[in-house]
mmCIF file of C-alpha atoms in Angstrom:
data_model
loop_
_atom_site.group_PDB
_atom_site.id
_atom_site.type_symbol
_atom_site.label_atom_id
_atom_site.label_comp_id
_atom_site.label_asym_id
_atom_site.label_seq_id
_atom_site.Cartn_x
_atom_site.Cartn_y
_atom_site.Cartn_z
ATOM 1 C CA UNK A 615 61.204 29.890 8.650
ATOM 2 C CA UNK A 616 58.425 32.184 9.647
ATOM 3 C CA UNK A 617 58.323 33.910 6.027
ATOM 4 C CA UNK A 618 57.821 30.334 4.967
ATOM 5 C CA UNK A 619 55.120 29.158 7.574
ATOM 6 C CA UNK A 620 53.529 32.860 6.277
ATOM 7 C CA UNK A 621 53.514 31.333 2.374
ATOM 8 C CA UNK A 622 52.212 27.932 3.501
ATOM 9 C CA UNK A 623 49.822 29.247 5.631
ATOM 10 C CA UNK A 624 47.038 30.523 3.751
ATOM 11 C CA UNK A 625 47.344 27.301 1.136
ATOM 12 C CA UNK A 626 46.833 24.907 3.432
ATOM 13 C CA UNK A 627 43.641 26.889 4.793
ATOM 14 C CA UNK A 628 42.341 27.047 1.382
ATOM 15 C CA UNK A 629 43.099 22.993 0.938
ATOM 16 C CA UNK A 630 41.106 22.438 4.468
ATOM 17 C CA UNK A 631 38.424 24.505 2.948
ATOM 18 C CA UNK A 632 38.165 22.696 -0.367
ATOM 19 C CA UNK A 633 37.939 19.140 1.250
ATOM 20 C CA UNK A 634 35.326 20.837 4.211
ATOM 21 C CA UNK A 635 33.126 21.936 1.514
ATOM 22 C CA UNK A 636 33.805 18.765 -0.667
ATOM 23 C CA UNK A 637 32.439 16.037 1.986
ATOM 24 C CA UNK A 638 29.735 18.537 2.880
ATOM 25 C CA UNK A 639 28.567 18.457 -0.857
ATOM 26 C CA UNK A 640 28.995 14.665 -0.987
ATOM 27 C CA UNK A 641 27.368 14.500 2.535
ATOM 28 C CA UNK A 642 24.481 16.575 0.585
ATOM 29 C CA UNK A 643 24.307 14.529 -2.649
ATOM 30 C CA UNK A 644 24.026 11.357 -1.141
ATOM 31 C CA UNK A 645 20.864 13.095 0.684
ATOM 32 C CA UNK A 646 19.256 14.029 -2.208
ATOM 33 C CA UNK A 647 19.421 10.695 -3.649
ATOM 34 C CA UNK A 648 18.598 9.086 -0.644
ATOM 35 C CA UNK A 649 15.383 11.508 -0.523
ATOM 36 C CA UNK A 650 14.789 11.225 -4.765
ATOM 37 C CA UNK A 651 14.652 7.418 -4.068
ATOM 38 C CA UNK A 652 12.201 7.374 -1.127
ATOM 39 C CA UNK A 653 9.899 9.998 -3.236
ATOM 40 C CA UNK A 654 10.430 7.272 -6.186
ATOM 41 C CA UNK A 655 9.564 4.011 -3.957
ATOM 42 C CA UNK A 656 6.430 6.523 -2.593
ATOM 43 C CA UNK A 657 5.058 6.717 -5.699
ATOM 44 C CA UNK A 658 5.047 3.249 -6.238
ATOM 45 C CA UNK A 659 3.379 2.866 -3.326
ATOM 46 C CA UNK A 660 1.010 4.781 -4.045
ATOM 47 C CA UNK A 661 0.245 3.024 -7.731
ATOM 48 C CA UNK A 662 0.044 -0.008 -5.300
ATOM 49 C CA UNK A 663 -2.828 1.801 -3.327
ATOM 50 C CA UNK A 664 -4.594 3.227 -6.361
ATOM 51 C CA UNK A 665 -4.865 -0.685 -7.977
ATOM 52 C CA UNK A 666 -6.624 -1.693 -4.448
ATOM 53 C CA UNK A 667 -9.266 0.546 -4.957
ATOM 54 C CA UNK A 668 -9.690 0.102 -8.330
ATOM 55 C CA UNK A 669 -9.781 -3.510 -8.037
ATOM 56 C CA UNK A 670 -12.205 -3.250 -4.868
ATOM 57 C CA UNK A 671 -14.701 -1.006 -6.462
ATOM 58 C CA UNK A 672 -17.613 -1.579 -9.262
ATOM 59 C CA UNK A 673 -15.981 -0.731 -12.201
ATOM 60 C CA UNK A 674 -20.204 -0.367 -14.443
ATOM 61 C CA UNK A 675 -21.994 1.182 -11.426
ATOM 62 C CA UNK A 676 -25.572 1.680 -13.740
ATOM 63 C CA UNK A 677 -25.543 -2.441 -14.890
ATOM 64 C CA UNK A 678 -23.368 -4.041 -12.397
ATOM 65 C CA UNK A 679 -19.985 -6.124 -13.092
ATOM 66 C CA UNK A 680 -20.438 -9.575 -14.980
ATOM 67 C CA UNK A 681 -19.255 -12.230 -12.874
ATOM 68 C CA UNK A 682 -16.434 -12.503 -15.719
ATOM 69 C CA UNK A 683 -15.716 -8.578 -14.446
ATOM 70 C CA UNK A 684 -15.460 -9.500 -11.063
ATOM 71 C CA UNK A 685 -13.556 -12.968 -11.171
ATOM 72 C CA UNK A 686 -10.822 -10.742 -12.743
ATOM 73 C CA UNK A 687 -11.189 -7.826 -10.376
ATOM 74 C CA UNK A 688 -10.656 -10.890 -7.611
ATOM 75 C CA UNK A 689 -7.296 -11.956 -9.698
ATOM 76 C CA UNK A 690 -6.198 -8.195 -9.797
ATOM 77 C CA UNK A 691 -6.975 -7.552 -5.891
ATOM 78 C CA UNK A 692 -5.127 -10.905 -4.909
ATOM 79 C CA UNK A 693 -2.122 -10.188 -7.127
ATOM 80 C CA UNK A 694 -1.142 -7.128 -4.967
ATOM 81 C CA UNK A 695 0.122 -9.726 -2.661
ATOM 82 C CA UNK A 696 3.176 -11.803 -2.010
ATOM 83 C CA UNK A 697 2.664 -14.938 -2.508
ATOM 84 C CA UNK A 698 2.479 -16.075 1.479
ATOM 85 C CA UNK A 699 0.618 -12.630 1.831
ATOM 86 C CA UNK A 700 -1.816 -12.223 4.560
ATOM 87 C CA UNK A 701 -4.526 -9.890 6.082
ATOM 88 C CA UNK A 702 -6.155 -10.190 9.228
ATOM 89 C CA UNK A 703 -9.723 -9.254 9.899
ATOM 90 C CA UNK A 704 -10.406 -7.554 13.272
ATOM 91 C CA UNK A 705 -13.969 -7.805 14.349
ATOM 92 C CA UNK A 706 -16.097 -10.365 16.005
ATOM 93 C CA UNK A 707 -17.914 -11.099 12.762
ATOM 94 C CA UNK A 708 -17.755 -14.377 11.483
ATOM 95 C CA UNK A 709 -15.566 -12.832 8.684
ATOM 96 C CA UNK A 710 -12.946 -12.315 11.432
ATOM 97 C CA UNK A 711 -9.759 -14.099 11.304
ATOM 98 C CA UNK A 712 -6.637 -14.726 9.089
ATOM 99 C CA UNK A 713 -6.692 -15.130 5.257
ATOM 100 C CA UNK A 714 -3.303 -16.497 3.961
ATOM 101 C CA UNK A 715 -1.482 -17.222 0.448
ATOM 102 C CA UNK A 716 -2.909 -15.621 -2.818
ATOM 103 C CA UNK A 717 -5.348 -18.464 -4.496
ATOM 104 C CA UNK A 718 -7.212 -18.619 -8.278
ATOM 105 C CA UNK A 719 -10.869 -17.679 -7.683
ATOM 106 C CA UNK A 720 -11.691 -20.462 -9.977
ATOM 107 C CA UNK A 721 -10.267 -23.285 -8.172
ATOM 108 C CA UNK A 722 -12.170 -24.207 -5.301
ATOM 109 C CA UNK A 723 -8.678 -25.791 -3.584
ATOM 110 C CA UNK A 724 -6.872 -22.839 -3.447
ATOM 111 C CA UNK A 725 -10.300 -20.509 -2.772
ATOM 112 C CA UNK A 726 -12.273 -22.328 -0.573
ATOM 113 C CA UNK A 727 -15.405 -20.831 1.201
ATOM 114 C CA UNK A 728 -14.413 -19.521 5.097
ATOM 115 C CA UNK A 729 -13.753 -22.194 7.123
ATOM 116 C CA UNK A 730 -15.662 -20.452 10.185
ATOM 117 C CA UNK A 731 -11.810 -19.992 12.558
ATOM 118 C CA UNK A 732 -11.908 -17.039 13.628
ATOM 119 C CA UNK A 733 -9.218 -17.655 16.284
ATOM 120 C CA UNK A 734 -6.097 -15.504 16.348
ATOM 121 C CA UNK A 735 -3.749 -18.749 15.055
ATOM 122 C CA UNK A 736 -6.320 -20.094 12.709
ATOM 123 C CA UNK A 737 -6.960 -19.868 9.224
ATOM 124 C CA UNK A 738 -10.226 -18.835 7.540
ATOM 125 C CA UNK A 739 -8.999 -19.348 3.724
ATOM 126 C CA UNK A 740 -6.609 -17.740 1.349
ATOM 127 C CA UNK A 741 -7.001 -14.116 0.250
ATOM 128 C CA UNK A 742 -8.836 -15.694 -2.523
ATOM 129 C CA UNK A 743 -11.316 -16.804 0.256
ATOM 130 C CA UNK A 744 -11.606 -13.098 1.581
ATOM 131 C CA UNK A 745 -12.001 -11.168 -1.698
ATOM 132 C CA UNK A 746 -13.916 -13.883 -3.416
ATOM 133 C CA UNK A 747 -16.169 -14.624 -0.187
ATOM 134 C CA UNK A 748 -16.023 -11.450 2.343
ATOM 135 C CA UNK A 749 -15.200 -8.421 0.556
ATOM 136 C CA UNK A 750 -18.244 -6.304 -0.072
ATOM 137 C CA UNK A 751 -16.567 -4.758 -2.995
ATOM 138 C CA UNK A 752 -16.620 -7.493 -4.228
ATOM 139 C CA UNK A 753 -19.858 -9.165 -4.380
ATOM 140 C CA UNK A 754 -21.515 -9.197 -7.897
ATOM 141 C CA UNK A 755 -24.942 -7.602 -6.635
ATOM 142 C CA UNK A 756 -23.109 -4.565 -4.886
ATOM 143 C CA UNK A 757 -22.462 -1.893 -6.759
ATOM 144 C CA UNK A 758 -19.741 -0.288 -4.304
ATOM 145 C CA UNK A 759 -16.884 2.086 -5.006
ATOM 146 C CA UNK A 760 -14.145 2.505 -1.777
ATOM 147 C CA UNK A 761 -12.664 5.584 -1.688
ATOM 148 C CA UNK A 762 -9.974 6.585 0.179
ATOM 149 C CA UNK A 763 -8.725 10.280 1.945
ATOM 150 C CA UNK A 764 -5.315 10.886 1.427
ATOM 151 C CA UNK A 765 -4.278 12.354 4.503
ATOM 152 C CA UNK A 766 -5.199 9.719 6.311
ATOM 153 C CA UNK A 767 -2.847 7.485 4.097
ATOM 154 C CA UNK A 768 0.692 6.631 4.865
ATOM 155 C CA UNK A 769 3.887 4.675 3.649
ATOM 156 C CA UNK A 770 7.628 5.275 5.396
ATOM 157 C CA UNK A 771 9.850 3.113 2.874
ATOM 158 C CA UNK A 772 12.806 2.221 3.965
ATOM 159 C CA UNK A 773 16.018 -0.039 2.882
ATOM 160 C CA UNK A 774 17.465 -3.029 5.075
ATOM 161 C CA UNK A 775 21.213 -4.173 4.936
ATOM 162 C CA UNK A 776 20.784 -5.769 2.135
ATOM 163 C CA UNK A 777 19.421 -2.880 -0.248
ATOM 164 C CA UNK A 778 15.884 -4.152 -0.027
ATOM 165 C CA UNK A 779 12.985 -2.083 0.621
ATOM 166 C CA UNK A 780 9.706 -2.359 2.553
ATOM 167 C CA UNK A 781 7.766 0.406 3.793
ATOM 168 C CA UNK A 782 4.911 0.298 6.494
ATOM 169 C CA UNK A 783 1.189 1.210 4.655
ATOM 170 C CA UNK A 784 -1.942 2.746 6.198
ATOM 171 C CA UNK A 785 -4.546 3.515 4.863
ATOM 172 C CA UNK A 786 -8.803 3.987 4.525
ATOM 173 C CA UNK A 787 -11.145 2.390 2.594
ATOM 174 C CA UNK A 788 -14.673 4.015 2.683
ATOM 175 C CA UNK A 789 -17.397 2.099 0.717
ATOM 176 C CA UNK A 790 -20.201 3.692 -1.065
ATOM 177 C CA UNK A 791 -23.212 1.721 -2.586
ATOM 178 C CA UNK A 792 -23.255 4.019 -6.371
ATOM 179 C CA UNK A 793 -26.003 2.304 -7.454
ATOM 180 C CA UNK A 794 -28.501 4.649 -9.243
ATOM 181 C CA UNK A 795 -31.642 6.040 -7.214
ATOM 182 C CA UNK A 796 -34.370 5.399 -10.345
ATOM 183 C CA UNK A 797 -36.291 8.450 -9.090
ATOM 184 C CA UNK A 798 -33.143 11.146 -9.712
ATOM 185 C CA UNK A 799 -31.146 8.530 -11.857
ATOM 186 C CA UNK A 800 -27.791 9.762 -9.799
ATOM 187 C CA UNK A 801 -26.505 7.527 -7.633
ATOM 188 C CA UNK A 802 -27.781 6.694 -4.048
ATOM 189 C CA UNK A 803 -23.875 7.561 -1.967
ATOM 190 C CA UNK A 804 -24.989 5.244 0.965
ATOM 191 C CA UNK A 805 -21.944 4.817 3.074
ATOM 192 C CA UNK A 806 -21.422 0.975 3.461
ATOM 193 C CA UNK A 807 -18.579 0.470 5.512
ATOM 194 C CA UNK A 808 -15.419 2.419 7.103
ATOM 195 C CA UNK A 809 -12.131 0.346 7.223
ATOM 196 C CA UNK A 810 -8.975 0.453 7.122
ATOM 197 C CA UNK A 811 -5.541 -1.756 5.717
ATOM 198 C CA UNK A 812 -2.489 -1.291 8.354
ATOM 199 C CA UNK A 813 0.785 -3.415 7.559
ATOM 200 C CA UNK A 814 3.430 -3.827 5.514
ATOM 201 C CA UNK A 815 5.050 -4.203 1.896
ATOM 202 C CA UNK A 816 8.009 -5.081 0.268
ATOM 203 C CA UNK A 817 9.490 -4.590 -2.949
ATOM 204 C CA UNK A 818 9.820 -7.967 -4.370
ATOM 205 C CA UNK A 819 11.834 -8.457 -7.808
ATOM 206 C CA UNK A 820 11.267 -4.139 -8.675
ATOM 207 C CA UNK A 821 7.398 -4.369 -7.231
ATOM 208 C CA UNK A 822 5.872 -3.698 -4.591
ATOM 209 C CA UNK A 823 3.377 -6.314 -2.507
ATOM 210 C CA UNK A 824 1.558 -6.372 0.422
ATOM 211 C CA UNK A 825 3.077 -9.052 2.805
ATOM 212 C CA UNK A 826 0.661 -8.372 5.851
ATOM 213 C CA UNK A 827 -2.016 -6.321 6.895
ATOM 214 C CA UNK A 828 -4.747 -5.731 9.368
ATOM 215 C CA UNK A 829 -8.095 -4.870 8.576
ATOM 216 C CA UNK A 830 -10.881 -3.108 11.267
ATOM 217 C CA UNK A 831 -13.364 -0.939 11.913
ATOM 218 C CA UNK A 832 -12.657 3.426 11.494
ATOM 219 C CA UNK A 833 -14.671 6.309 11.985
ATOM 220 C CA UNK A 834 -15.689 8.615 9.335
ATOM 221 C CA UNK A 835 -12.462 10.116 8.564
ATOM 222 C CA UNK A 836 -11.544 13.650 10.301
ATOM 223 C CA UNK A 837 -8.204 15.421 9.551
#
């Protein structure tokens, strides 16, 4: 018996070993894909980001945007959200207040001018209203670009039980007036405004969307 529990011995040791290291490695791979997926979704998010500035900021800074320009620019900025999407306005201008549902900048139903309710359970408009209305980016006689610092910018996707994702987003917008200074012909840099976007998106059928957001005041930006 004990020459036999010597023969047996060592195999099963080596077995134990085997299926140790076997769960570790599957315990491993499914972290790397759970980390190669999160990287993927955060550079989505970021693409989402990039097409808010670029949709937000003057895109002929020495002639201006043609109001055909900047109706689409409006279409592009309000497609980045779901389709009950919202942002908020914090401040106690009479921009402040909620904007909710996406809207056609050419229909005056679904974009109407601010209604003036700035109440925390009113409704000022659609995000039609806000970009089309409020947004200084988006005003035909600015010539504003918004620029944003990337560390101050922030997404944490994650999946719910049901394999979807959404991801909190933060991040800056910093608006410059780029029109040119006739007496250097480079453009004046005035800093316009300092605000920021804090909420959330999901991915909704494979893209990502704003749902809600907050919008208020920042300070110049300091690592």
């Amino acid at each position: 018996m004990k020459s036999i529990y010597k023969k047996r011995y060592p195999r099963v040791v080596a077995l134990l070993a085997v299926g140790v290291i076997t769960v570790i490695g599957v315990g491993h791979a499914s972290d790397w894909r759970d980390n190669d997926e999160r990287l993927a979704q955060m550079t989505e998010l970021e693409r989402l980001h990039a097409a808010f500035h670029a949709a937000v900021s003057v895109h002929d800074p020495v002639n201006g945007d043609s109001a055909t320009v900047v109706t689409q620019r409006i279409r592009d900025a309000v497609a980045l959200w779901a389709e009950d999407g919202e942002i908020t306005i914090v401040s106690t201008s009479t921009a402040a207040g909620n904007y909710i549902g996406r809207g056609d900048p050419d229909n005056p139903a679904t974009c109407p001018e601010p209604s003036g309710d700035t109440s925390a359970t009113g409704q000022q408009g659609t995000l039609c209203t806000f970009f089309k209305y409020v947004s200084g980016g988006l005003q035909q006689a600015n010539k504003f670009v918004s620029l944003s610092p990337a560390f101050k910018t922030k997404y944490v996707p994650v999946r719910n039980d049901y394999g979807e994702w959404k991801s909190s987003v933060y991040f800056e917008c910093h608006y410059f007036d780029v029109s040119l200074n006739p007496a250097t012909g480079q453009p004046f840099w005035t800093a316009k405004s300092h605000v920021d976007l804090d909420g959330e998106a999901r991915k909704i059928d494979g893209r990502w969307l704003f749902t809600h957001v907050s919008s208020s005041a920042v300070p110049v930006p300091v690592p």
